[in-house]
Amino acid sequence: MNIELYIERLVLDGLPLERGQGAHVQAAVEAELARLLAGDALAQAWPAGGAVPSVPAAPIQLRAGARPVEIGGQIARSVYGGIGGQA
């Protein structure tokens, strides 16, 4: 199964990020989504493929002092759940 995922915009309002950490969060989102999408779980949710204009991602809960890699991982798992995967 080939998967092409295009995220035009990811809004991260209210995250406790310092200057320059946004790129680290982005990299973590990309890495975790790639890992999750490498499995076969979405083949059942999308057997014939498909496209959607938006994905309803579940809210995330951040612990105090969460690092960008943790934040990005939570965001990726939320997005993955929104497209039908089980993280």
Coordinates of C-alpha atoms in Angstrom, one line a residue:
M1 CA 0.0 0.0 0.0
N2 CA 1.4 3.4 -1.0
I3 CA 0.4 6.3 1.3
E4 CA 0.8 9.9 0.4
L5 CA 0.0 12.3 3.2
Y6 CA 0.0 16.0 2.7
I7 CA -0.5 18.4 5.7
E8 CA -1.0 21.9 4.4
R9 CA -1.2 23.5 7.8
L10 CA -0.9 22.2 11.4
V11 CA -2.0 24.8 13.9
L12 CA -0.3 24.6 17.3
D13 CA -2.0 27.3 19.4
G14 CA -1.0 27.6 23.0
L15 CA 1.9 25.1 23.0
P16 CA 4.7 25.9 25.5
L17 CA 7.4 26.2 22.8
E18 CA 10.5 28.3 22.9
R19 CA 12.0 30.0 19.9
G20 CA 13.2 27.4 17.4
Q21 CA 11.4 24.4 18.9
G22 CA 8.7 24.4 16.3
A23 CA 11.0 22.8 13.8
H24 CA 11.8 20.0 16.3
V25 CA 8.1 19.4 16.9
Q26 CA 7.5 19.3 13.1
A27 CA 10.3 16.7 12.7
A28 CA 8.9 14.6 15.5
V29 CA 5.4 14.7 14.0
E30 CA 6.9 13.6 10.6
A31 CA 9.0 10.8 12.1
E32 CA 6.2 9.4 14.3
L33 CA 3.6 9.5 11.5
A34 CA 6.1 7.8 9.1
R35 CA 6.5 5.0 11.8
L36 CA 2.8 4.6 12.3
L37 CA 2.0 4.7 8.6
A38 CA 4.6 2.0 7.9
G39 CA 2.3 -0.6 9.5
D40 CA -0.7 -2.2 7.8
A41 CA -3.4 -0.9 10.2
L42 CA -4.7 1.7 7.7
A43 CA -5.3 -0.9 5.0
Q44 CA -8.4 -2.0 6.9
A45 CA -9.7 1.6 7.5
W46 CA -9.0 2.6 3.9
P47 CA -9.1 -0.5 1.7
A48 CA -9.8 1.4 -1.5
G49 CA -7.7 4.5 -0.6
G50 CA -9.3 7.9 -0.4
A51 CA -8.8 11.6 0.3
V52 CA -10.2 13.9 2.9
P53 CA -10.1 17.7 3.1
S54 CA -9.5 17.7 6.9
V55 CA -8.9 15.3 9.8
P56 CA -10.5 15.6 13.2
A57 CA -7.6 15.0 15.6
A58 CA -8.3 14.4 19.2
P59 CA -7.1 16.8 21.8
I60 CA -3.7 16.0 23.4
Q61 CA -2.7 16.4 27.0
L62 CA 0.8 17.7 27.6
R63 CA 2.7 17.3 30.8
A64 CA 4.6 20.2 32.3
G65 CA 8.1 20.4 30.6
A66 CA 7.2 18.2 27.7
R67 CA 10.0 18.1 25.1
P68 CA 9.3 18.8 21.4
V69 CA 9.8 15.1 20.5
E70 CA 7.0 14.2 23.1
I71 CA 4.7 16.9 21.8
G72 CA 5.3 15.9 18.2
G73 CA 4.7 12.2 19.0
Q74 CA 1.4 13.0 20.7
I75 CA 0.3 15.2 17.8
A76 CA 1.2 12.4 15.3
R77 CA -0.7 9.8 17.2
S78 CA -3.8 12.1 17.4
V79 CA -3.6 12.7 13.6
Y80 CA -3.1 9.0 12.9
G81 CA -6.2 8.2 15.0
G82 CA -8.2 10.8 13.1
I83 CA -7.4 9.0 9.8
G84 CA -8.5 5.7 11.2
G85 CA -5.4 4.2 12.7
Q86 CA -5.0 2.8 16.2
A87 CA -1.9 4.1 17.8

